[in-house]
Amino acid sequence: MLGAAKSRMIAAASVLLCVVFWWAGTVLAADKWFSFRTPHFEAVGNASKSISKRLLSELEEFRQVMVELFDLQQLERVPVTVIL
């Protein structure tokens, strides 16, 4: 009988430790996320502000080149979300 109680106590302690380590990991891993928009794109993520803004600028430039190159002025605007 004593052996079963000891086993249950060890199992409960193990589960408790797992929960504590999981909770600590989620608290420490909390990142600050940003969201930036341009007329055609939205960037969401935990990358730095400068990287996010630069990427959106480059995507807008690329889109403009494609619109002019392939004469795509008539296309509907479908918002694109980029996750960084």
PDB file of N, CA and C in Angstrom:
ATOM      1  N   MET A   1       0.805  -1.182   0.000  1.00  0.00           N
ATOM      2  CA  MET A   1       0.000   0.000   0.000  1.00  0.00           C
ATOM      3  C   MET A   1       0.863   1.267   0.000  1.00  0.00           C
ATOM      4  N   LEU A   2       1.896   1.264   0.816  1.00  0.00           N
ATOM      5  CA  LEU A   2       2.773   2.421   0.911  1.00  0.00           C
ATOM      6  C   LEU A   2       3.489   2.684  -0.410  1.00  0.00           C
ATOM      7  N   GLY A   3       3.826   1.640  -1.134  1.00  0.00           N
ATOM      8  CA  GLY A   3       4.500   1.790  -2.425  1.00  0.00           C
ATOM      9  C   GLY A   3       3.619   2.469  -3.450  1.00  0.00           C
ATOM     10  N   ALA A   4       2.318   2.155  -3.467  1.00  0.00           N
ATOM     11  CA  ALA A   4       1.377   2.768  -4.412  1.00  0.00           C
ATOM     12  C   ALA A   4       1.207   4.253  -4.105  1.00  0.00           C
ATOM     13  N   ALA A   5       1.114   4.595  -2.847  1.00  0.00           N
ATOM     14  CA  ALA A   5       0.967   6.005  -2.454  1.00  0.00           C
ATOM     15  C   ALA A   5       2.210   6.797  -2.845  1.00  0.00           C
ATOM     16  N   LYS A   6       3.363   6.201  -2.651  1.00  0.00           N
ATOM     17  CA  LYS A   6       4.619   6.873  -3.012  1.00  0.00           C
ATOM     18  C   LYS A   6       4.695   7.071  -4.523  1.00  0.00           C
ATOM     19  N   SER A   7       4.257   6.086  -5.287  1.00  0.00           N
ATOM     20  CA  SER A   7       4.259   6.196  -6.752  1.00  0.00           C
ATOM     21  C   SER A   7       3.326   7.312  -7.218  1.00  0.00           C
ATOM     22  N   ARG A   8       2.142   7.394  -6.588  1.00  0.00           N
ATOM     23  CA  ARG A   8       1.193   8.451  -6.952  1.00  0.00           C
ATOM     24  C   ARG A   8       1.754   9.828  -6.605  1.00  0.00           C
ATOM     25  N   MET A   9       2.435   9.936  -5.489  1.00  0.00           N
ATOM     26  CA  MET A   9       3.016  11.203  -5.078  1.00  0.00           C
ATOM     27  C   MET A   9       4.119  11.629  -6.063  1.00  0.00           C
ATOM     28  N   ILE A  10       4.944  10.684  -6.479  1.00  0.00           N
ATOM     29  CA  ILE A  10       6.006  10.979  -7.449  1.00  0.00           C
ATOM     30  C   ILE A  10       5.392  11.390  -8.787  1.00  0.00           C
ATOM     31  N   ALA A  11       4.330  10.705  -9.208  1.00  0.00           N
ATOM     32  CA  ALA A  11       3.654  11.049 -10.460  1.00  0.00           C
ATOM     33  C   ALA A  11       3.054  12.447 -10.379  1.00  0.00           C
ATOM     34  N   ALA A  12       2.401  12.766  -9.263  1.00  0.00           N
ATOM     35  CA  ALA A  12       1.801  14.092  -9.085  1.00  0.00           C
ATOM     36  C   ALA A  12       2.870  15.179  -9.078  1.00  0.00           C
ATOM     37  N   ALA A  13       3.988  14.925  -8.401  1.00  0.00           N
ATOM     38  CA  ALA A  13       5.086  15.894  -8.370  1.00  0.00           C
ATOM     39  C   ALA A  13       5.672  16.100  -9.761  1.00  0.00           C
ATOM     40  N   SER A  14       5.768  15.028 -10.536  1.00  0.00           N
ATOM     41  CA  SER A  14       6.292  15.127 -11.902  1.00  0.00           C
ATOM     42  C   SER A  14       5.382  15.971 -12.781  1.00  0.00           C
ATOM     43  N   VAL A  15       4.077  15.738 -12.660  1.00  0.00           N
ATOM     44  CA  VAL A  15       3.115  16.532 -13.438  1.00  0.00           C
ATOM     45  C   VAL A  15       3.192  17.997 -13.027  1.00  0.00           C
ATOM     46  N   LEU A  16       3.269  18.251 -11.742  1.00  0.00           N
ATOM     47  CA  LEU A  16       3.366  19.622 -11.250  1.00  0.00           C
ATOM     48  C   LEU A  16       4.624  20.310 -11.789  1.00  0.00           C
ATOM     49  N   LEU A  17       5.745  19.620 -11.778  1.00  0.00           N
ATOM     50  CA  LEU A  17       6.983  20.194 -12.315  1.00  0.00           C
ATOM     51  C   LEU A  17       6.849  20.498 -13.806  1.00  0.00           C
ATOM     52  N   CYS A  18       6.234  19.597 -14.543  1.00  0.00           N
ATOM     53  CA  CYS A  18       6.030  19.826 -15.982  1.00  0.00           C
ATOM     54  C   CYS A  18       5.188  21.074 -16.217  1.00  0.00           C
ATOM     55  N   VAL A  19       4.126  21.232 -15.446  1.00  0.00           N
ATOM     56  CA  VAL A  19       3.262  22.403 -15.582  1.00  0.00           C
ATOM     57  C   VAL A  19       4.030  23.672 -15.239  1.00  0.00           C
ATOM     58  N   VAL A  20       4.820  23.650 -14.192  1.00  0.00           N
ATOM     59  CA  VAL A  20       5.599  24.829 -13.793  1.00  0.00           C
ATOM     60  C   VAL A  20       6.610  25.189 -14.877  1.00  0.00           C
ATOM     61  N   PHE A  21       7.320  24.213 -15.417  1.00  0.00           N
ATOM     62  CA  PHE A  21       8.299  24.489 -16.476  1.00  0.00           C
ATOM     63  C   PHE A  21       7.610  24.991 -17.747  1.00  0.00           C
ATOM     64  N   TRP A  22       6.463  24.424 -18.090  1.00  0.00           N
ATOM     65  CA  TRP A  22       5.727  24.884 -19.269  1.00  0.00           C
ATOM     66  C   TRP A  22       5.300  26.334 -19.068  1.00  0.00           C
ATOM     67  N   TRP A  23       4.742  26.664 -17.905  1.00  0.00           N
ATOM     68  CA  TRP A  23       4.285  28.013 -17.623  1.00  0.00           C
ATOM     69  C   TRP A  23       5.451  29.003 -17.672  1.00  0.00           C
ATOM     70  N   ALA A  24       6.566  28.634 -17.076  1.00  0.00           N
ATOM     71  CA  ALA A  24       7.739  29.515 -17.077  1.00  0.00           C
ATOM     72  C   ALA A  24       8.236  29.745 -18.499  1.00  0.00           C
ATOM     73  N   GLY A  25       8.212  28.713 -19.308  1.00  0.00           N
ATOM     74  CA  GLY A  25       8.648  28.852 -20.703  1.00  0.00           C
ATOM     75  C   GLY A  25       7.755  29.779 -21.495  1.00  0.00           C
ATOM     76  N   THR A  26       6.452  29.707 -21.269  1.00  0.00           N
ATOM     77  CA  THR A  26       5.550  30.591 -22.006  1.00  0.00           C
ATOM     78  C   THR A  26       5.694  32.029 -21.549  1.00  0.00           C
ATOM     79  N   VAL A  27       5.934  32.246 -20.286  1.00  0.00           N
ATOM     80  CA  VAL A  27       6.120  33.609 -19.786  1.00  0.00           C
ATOM     81  C   VAL A  27       7.412  34.195 -20.337  1.00  0.00           C
ATOM     82  N   LEU A  28       8.476  33.438 -20.332  1.00  0.00           N
ATOM     83  CA  LEU A  28       9.765  33.931 -20.819  1.00  0.00           C
ATOM     84  C   LEU A  28       9.780  34.104 -22.330  1.00  0.00           C
ATOM     85  N   ALA A  29       8.971  33.345 -23.046  1.00  0.00           N
ATOM     86  CA  ALA A  29       8.974  33.402 -24.501  1.00  0.00           C
ATOM     87  C   ALA A  29       8.030  34.461 -25.050  1.00  0.00           C
ATOM     88  N   ALA A  30       7.393  35.234 -24.207  1.00  0.00           N
ATOM     89  CA  ALA A  30       6.456  36.252 -24.669  1.00  0.00           C
ATOM     90  C   ALA A  30       7.210  37.290 -25.499  1.00  0.00           C
ATOM     91  N   ASP A  31       6.816  37.427 -26.750  1.00  0.00           N
ATOM     92  CA  ASP A  31       7.444  38.377 -27.663  1.00  0.00           C
ATOM     93  C   ASP A  31       6.524  39.568 -27.864  1.00  0.00           C
ATOM     94  N   LYS A  32       7.113  40.655 -28.284  1.00  0.00           N
ATOM     95  CA  LYS A  32       6.322  41.826 -28.623  1.00  0.00           C
ATOM     96  C   LYS A  32       6.059  41.795 -30.131  1.00  0.00           C
ATOM     97  N   TRP A  33       4.804  41.731 -30.496  1.00  0.00           N
ATOM     98  CA  TRP A  33       4.425  41.642 -31.902  1.00  0.00           C
ATOM     99  C   TRP A  33       4.002  43.011 -32.402  1.00  0.00           C
ATOM    100  N   PHE A  34       4.286  43.252 -33.689  1.00  0.00           N
ATOM    101  CA  PHE A  34       3.943  44.506 -34.331  1.00  0.00           C
ATOM    102  C   PHE A  34       3.056  44.237 -35.533  1.00  0.00           C
ATOM    103  N   SER A  35       2.341  45.252 -35.938  1.00  0.00           N
ATOM    104  CA  SER A  35       1.521  45.176 -37.139  1.00  0.00           C
ATOM    105  C   SER A  35       1.680  46.486 -37.892  1.00  0.00           C
ATOM    106  N   PHE A  36       2.028  46.390 -39.184  1.00  0.00           N
ATOM    107  CA  PHE A  36       2.191  47.563 -40.028  1.00  0.00           C
ATOM    108  C   PHE A  36       1.384  47.361 -41.302  1.00  0.00           C
ATOM    109  N   ARG A  37       0.827  48.452 -41.840  1.00  0.00           N
ATOM    110  CA  ARG A  37       0.025  48.384 -43.061  1.00  0.00           C
ATOM    111  C   ARG A  37       0.543  49.355 -44.112  1.00  0.00           C
ATOM    112  N   THR A  38       0.379  48.936 -45.345  1.00  0.00           N
ATOM    113  CA  THR A  38       0.541  49.805 -46.499  1.00  0.00           C
ATOM    114  C   THR A  38      -0.758  49.655 -47.287  1.00  0.00           C
ATOM    115  N   PRO A  39      -0.923  50.361 -48.396  1.00  0.00           N
ATOM    116  CA  PRO A  39      -2.177  50.220 -49.142  1.00  0.00           C
ATOM    117  C   PRO A  39      -2.491  48.790 -49.606  1.00  0.00           C
ATOM    118  N   HIS A  40      -1.468  47.965 -49.812  1.00  0.00           N
ATOM    119  CA  HIS A  40      -1.705  46.628 -50.372  1.00  0.00           C
ATOM    120  C   HIS A  40      -1.232  45.475 -49.492  1.00  0.00           C
ATOM    121  N   PHE A  41      -0.517  45.758 -48.429  1.00  0.00           N
ATOM    122  CA  PHE A  41       0.058  44.698 -47.607  1.00  0.00           C
ATOM    123  C   PHE A  41      -0.084  45.029 -46.121  1.00  0.00           C
ATOM    124  N   GLU A  42      -0.044  43.963 -45.329  1.00  0.00           N
ATOM    125  CA  GLU A  42       0.026  44.102 -43.883  1.00  0.00           C
ATOM    126  C   GLU A  42       1.081  43.125 -43.390  1.00  0.00           C
ATOM    127  N   ALA A  43       1.970  43.597 -42.527  1.00  0.00           N
ATOM    128  CA  ALA A  43       2.992  42.737 -41.926  1.00  0.00           C
ATOM    129  C   ALA A  43       2.673  42.585 -40.450  1.00  0.00           C
ATOM    130  N   VAL A  44       2.670  41.336 -39.986  1.00  0.00           N
ATOM    131  CA  VAL A  44       2.400  41.025 -38.591  1.00  0.00           C
ATOM    132  C   VAL A  44       3.501  40.100 -38.119  1.00  0.00           C
ATOM    133  N   GLY A  45       4.073  40.378 -36.967  1.00  0.00           N
ATOM    134  CA  GLY A  45       5.095  39.475 -36.461  1.00  0.00           C
ATOM    135  C   GLY A  45       5.924  40.091 -35.359  1.00  0.00           C
ATOM    136  N   ASN A  46       6.939  39.355 -34.965  1.00  0.00           N
ATOM    137  CA  ASN A  46       7.807  39.822 -33.897  1.00  0.00           C
ATOM    138  C   ASN A  46       9.171  40.254 -34.425  1.00  0.00           C
ATOM    139  N   ALA A  47       9.273  40.425 -35.730  1.00  0.00           N
ATOM    140  CA  ALA A  47      10.504  40.979 -36.304  1.00  0.00           C
ATOM    141  C   ALA A  47      10.598  42.450 -35.902  1.00  0.00           C
ATOM    142  N   SER A  48      11.770  43.019 -36.022  1.00  0.00           N
ATOM    143  CA  SER A  48      11.943  44.419 -35.619  1.00  0.00           C
ATOM    144  C   SER A  48      11.116  45.342 -36.506  1.00  0.00           C
ATOM    145  N   LYS A  49      10.860  46.533 -35.988  1.00  0.00           N
ATOM    146  CA  LYS A  49      10.075  47.508 -36.742  1.00  0.00           C
ATOM    147  C   LYS A  49      10.762  47.865 -38.047  1.00  0.00           C
ATOM    148  N   SER A  50      12.069  48.042 -38.010  1.00  0.00           N
ATOM    149  CA  SER A  50      12.788  48.449 -39.220  1.00  0.00           C
ATOM    150  C   SER A  50      12.730  47.368 -40.299  1.00  0.00           C
ATOM    151  N   ILE A  51      12.862  46.110 -39.909  1.00  0.00           N
ATOM    152  CA  ILE A  51      12.784  45.010 -40.880  1.00  0.00           C
ATOM    153  C   ILE A  51      11.379  44.937 -41.466  1.00  0.00           C
ATOM    154  N   SER A  52      10.367  45.059 -40.630  1.00  0.00           N
ATOM    155  CA  SER A  52       8.988  44.994 -41.103  1.00  0.00           C
ATOM    156  C   SER A  52       8.685  46.113 -42.095  1.00  0.00           C
ATOM    157  N   LYS A  53       9.084  47.324 -41.747  1.00  0.00           N
ATOM    158  CA  LYS A  53       8.823  48.468 -42.629  1.00  0.00           C
ATOM    159  C   LYS A  53       9.596  48.351 -43.937  1.00  0.00           C
ATOM    160  N   ARG A  54      10.843  47.878 -43.862  1.00  0.00           N
ATOM    161  CA  ARG A  54      11.629  47.711 -45.085  1.00  0.00           C
ATOM    162  C   ARG A  54      11.014  46.663 -46.000  1.00  0.00           C
ATOM    163  N   LEU A  55      10.569  45.548 -45.422  1.00  0.00           N
ATOM    164  CA  LEU A  55       9.941  44.501 -46.217  1.00  0.00           C
ATOM    165  C   LEU A  55       8.676  45.010 -46.897  1.00  0.00           C
ATOM    166  N   LEU A  56       7.835  45.742 -46.173  1.00  0.00           N
ATOM    167  CA  LEU A  56       6.623  46.282 -46.777  1.00  0.00           C
ATOM    168  C   LEU A  56       6.945  47.263 -47.894  1.00  0.00           C
ATOM    169  N   SER A  57       7.962  48.049 -47.707  1.00  0.00           N
ATOM    170  CA  SER A  57       8.380  48.989 -48.755  1.00  0.00           C
ATOM    171  C   SER A  57       8.832  48.241 -50.007  1.00  0.00           C
ATOM    172  N   GLU A  58       9.622  47.189 -49.821  1.00  0.00           N
ATOM    173  CA  GLU A  58      10.089  46.400 -50.964  1.00  0.00           C
ATOM    174  C   GLU A  58       8.938  45.667 -51.648  1.00  0.00           C
ATOM    175  N   LEU A  59       7.991  45.171 -50.881  1.00  0.00           N
ATOM    176  CA  LEU A  59       6.830  44.510 -51.478  1.00  0.00           C
ATOM    177  C   LEU A  59       5.990  45.491 -52.289  1.00  0.00           C
ATOM    178  N   GLU A  60       5.820  46.706 -51.799  1.00  0.00           N
ATOM    179  CA  GLU A  60       5.079  47.720 -52.547  1.00  0.00           C
ATOM    180  C   GLU A  60       5.802  48.066 -53.847  1.00  0.00           C
ATOM    181  N   GLU A  61       7.129  48.184 -53.794  1.00  0.00           N
ATOM    182  CA  GLU A  61       7.896  48.457 -55.009  1.00  0.00           C
ATOM    183  C   GLU A  61       7.767  47.314 -56.009  1.00  0.00           C
ATOM    184  N   PHE A  62       7.875  46.079 -55.534  1.00  0.00           N
ATOM    185  CA  PHE A  62       7.736  44.909 -56.395  1.00  0.00           C
ATOM    186  C   PHE A  62       6.350  44.873 -57.031  1.00  0.00           C
ATOM    187  N   ARG A  63       5.320  45.127 -56.245  1.00  0.00           N
ATOM    188  CA  ARG A  63       3.963  45.137 -56.769  1.00  0.00           C
ATOM    189  C   ARG A  63       3.807  46.188 -57.864  1.00  0.00           C
ATOM    190  N   GLN A  64       4.363  47.374 -57.619  1.00  0.00           N
ATOM    191  CA  GLN A  64       4.257  48.450 -58.611  1.00  0.00           C
ATOM    192  C   GLN A  64       4.943  48.075 -59.916  1.00  0.00           C
ATOM    193  N   VAL A  65       6.097  47.438 -59.831  1.00  0.00           N
ATOM    194  CA  VAL A  65       6.804  46.993 -61.041  1.00  0.00           C
ATOM    195  C   VAL A  65       5.960  45.973 -61.804  1.00  0.00           C
ATOM    196  N   MET A  66       5.355  45.013 -61.092  1.00  0.00           N
ATOM    197  CA  MET A  66       4.528  43.992 -61.746  1.00  0.00           C
ATOM    198  C   MET A  66       3.289  44.604 -62.394  1.00  0.00           C
ATOM    199  N   VAL A  67       2.683  45.576 -61.728  1.00  0.00           N
ATOM    200  CA  VAL A  67       1.501  46.248 -62.281  1.00  0.00           C
ATOM    201  C   VAL A  67       1.861  46.959 -63.573  1.00  0.00           C
ATOM    202  N   GLU A  68       2.985  47.662 -63.570  1.00  0.00           N
ATOM    203  CA  GLU A  68       3.400  48.394 -64.764  1.00  0.00           C
ATOM    204  C   GLU A  68       3.889  47.458 -65.863  1.00  0.00           C
ATOM    205  N   LEU A  69       4.638  46.445 -65.496  1.00  0.00           N
ATOM    206  CA  LEU A  69       5.205  45.518 -66.471  1.00  0.00           C
ATOM    207  C   LEU A  69       4.131  44.723 -67.208  1.00  0.00           C
ATOM    208  N   PHE A  70       3.114  44.262 -66.479  1.00  0.00           N
ATOM    209  CA  PHE A  70       2.084  43.413 -67.073  1.00  0.00           C
ATOM    210  C   PHE A  70       0.754  44.134 -67.248  1.00  0.00           C
ATOM    211  N   ASP A  71       0.751  45.446 -67.110  1.00  0.00           N
ATOM    212  CA  ASP A  71      -0.446  46.263 -67.282  1.00  0.00           C
ATOM    213  C   ASP A  71      -1.624  45.688 -66.486  1.00  0.00           C
ATOM    214  N   LEU A  72      -1.444  45.608 -65.194  1.00  0.00           N
ATOM    215  CA  LEU A  72      -2.436  44.988 -64.316  1.00  0.00           C
ATOM    216  C   LEU A  72      -3.263  46.016 -63.539  1.00  0.00           C
ATOM    217  N   GLN A  73      -3.528  47.155 -64.125  1.00  0.00           N
ATOM    218  CA  GLN A  73      -4.245  48.221 -63.438  1.00  0.00           C
ATOM    219  C   GLN A  73      -5.668  47.835 -63.047  1.00  0.00           C
ATOM    220  N   GLN A  74      -6.283  46.908 -63.753  1.00  0.00           N
ATOM    221  CA  GLN A  74      -7.680  46.559 -63.546  1.00  0.00           C
ATOM    222  C   GLN A  74      -7.912  45.549 -62.420  1.00  0.00           C
ATOM    223  N   LEU A  75      -6.863  45.011 -61.834  1.00  0.00           N
ATOM    224  CA  LEU A  75      -7.027  43.979 -60.823  1.00  0.00           C
ATOM    225  C   LEU A  75      -7.679  44.506 -59.554  1.00  0.00           C
ATOM    226  N   GLU A  76      -8.450  43.618 -58.905  1.00  0.00           N
ATOM    227  CA  GLU A  76      -9.013  43.954 -57.609  1.00  0.00           C
ATOM    228  C   GLU A  76      -7.905  43.990 -56.568  1.00  0.00           C
ATOM    229  N   ARG A  77      -8.103  44.804 -55.584  1.00  0.00           N
ATOM    230  CA  ARG A  77      -7.141  44.859 -54.483  1.00  0.00           C
ATOM    231  C   ARG A  77      -7.508  43.801 -53.453  1.00  0.00           C
ATOM    232  N   VAL A  78      -6.675  42.819 -53.345  1.00  0.00           N
ATOM    233  CA  VAL A  78      -6.856  41.773 -52.338  1.00  0.00           C
ATOM    234  C   VAL A  78      -5.759  41.981 -51.296  1.00  0.00           C
ATOM    235  N   PRO A  79      -6.135  42.274 -50.060  1.00  0.00           N
ATOM    236  CA  PRO A  79      -5.098  42.514 -49.056  1.00  0.00           C
ATOM    237  C   PRO A  79      -4.271  41.262 -48.788  1.00  0.00           C
ATOM    238  N   VAL A  80      -2.987  41.450 -48.653  1.00  0.00           N
ATOM    239  CA  VAL A  80      -2.052  40.351 -48.400  1.00  0.00           C
ATOM    240  C   VAL A  80      -1.440  40.555 -47.015  1.00  0.00           C
ATOM    241  N   THR A  81      -1.486  39.523 -46.196  1.00  0.00           N
ATOM    242  CA  THR A  81      -0.880  39.602 -44.871  1.00  0.00           C
ATOM    243  C   THR A  81       0.400  38.767 -44.870  1.00  0.00           C
ATOM    244  N   VAL A  82       1.478  39.394 -44.453  1.00  0.00           N
ATOM    245  CA  VAL A  82       2.780  38.733 -44.369  1.00  0.00           C
ATOM    246  C   VAL A  82       3.092  38.535 -42.891  1.00  0.00           C
ATOM    247  N   ILE A  83       3.399  37.295 -42.529  1.00  0.00           N
ATOM    248  CA  ILE A  83       3.729  37.000 -41.135  1.00  0.00           C
ATOM    249  C   ILE A  83       5.230  36.857 -41.020  1.00  0.00           C
ATOM    250  N   LEU A  84       5.821  37.676 -40.168  1.00  0.00           N
ATOM    251  CA  LEU A  84       7.272  37.680 -39.991  1.00  0.00           C
ATOM    252  C   LEU A  84       7.661  37.038 -38.693  1.00  0.00           C
TER     253      LEU A  84
END
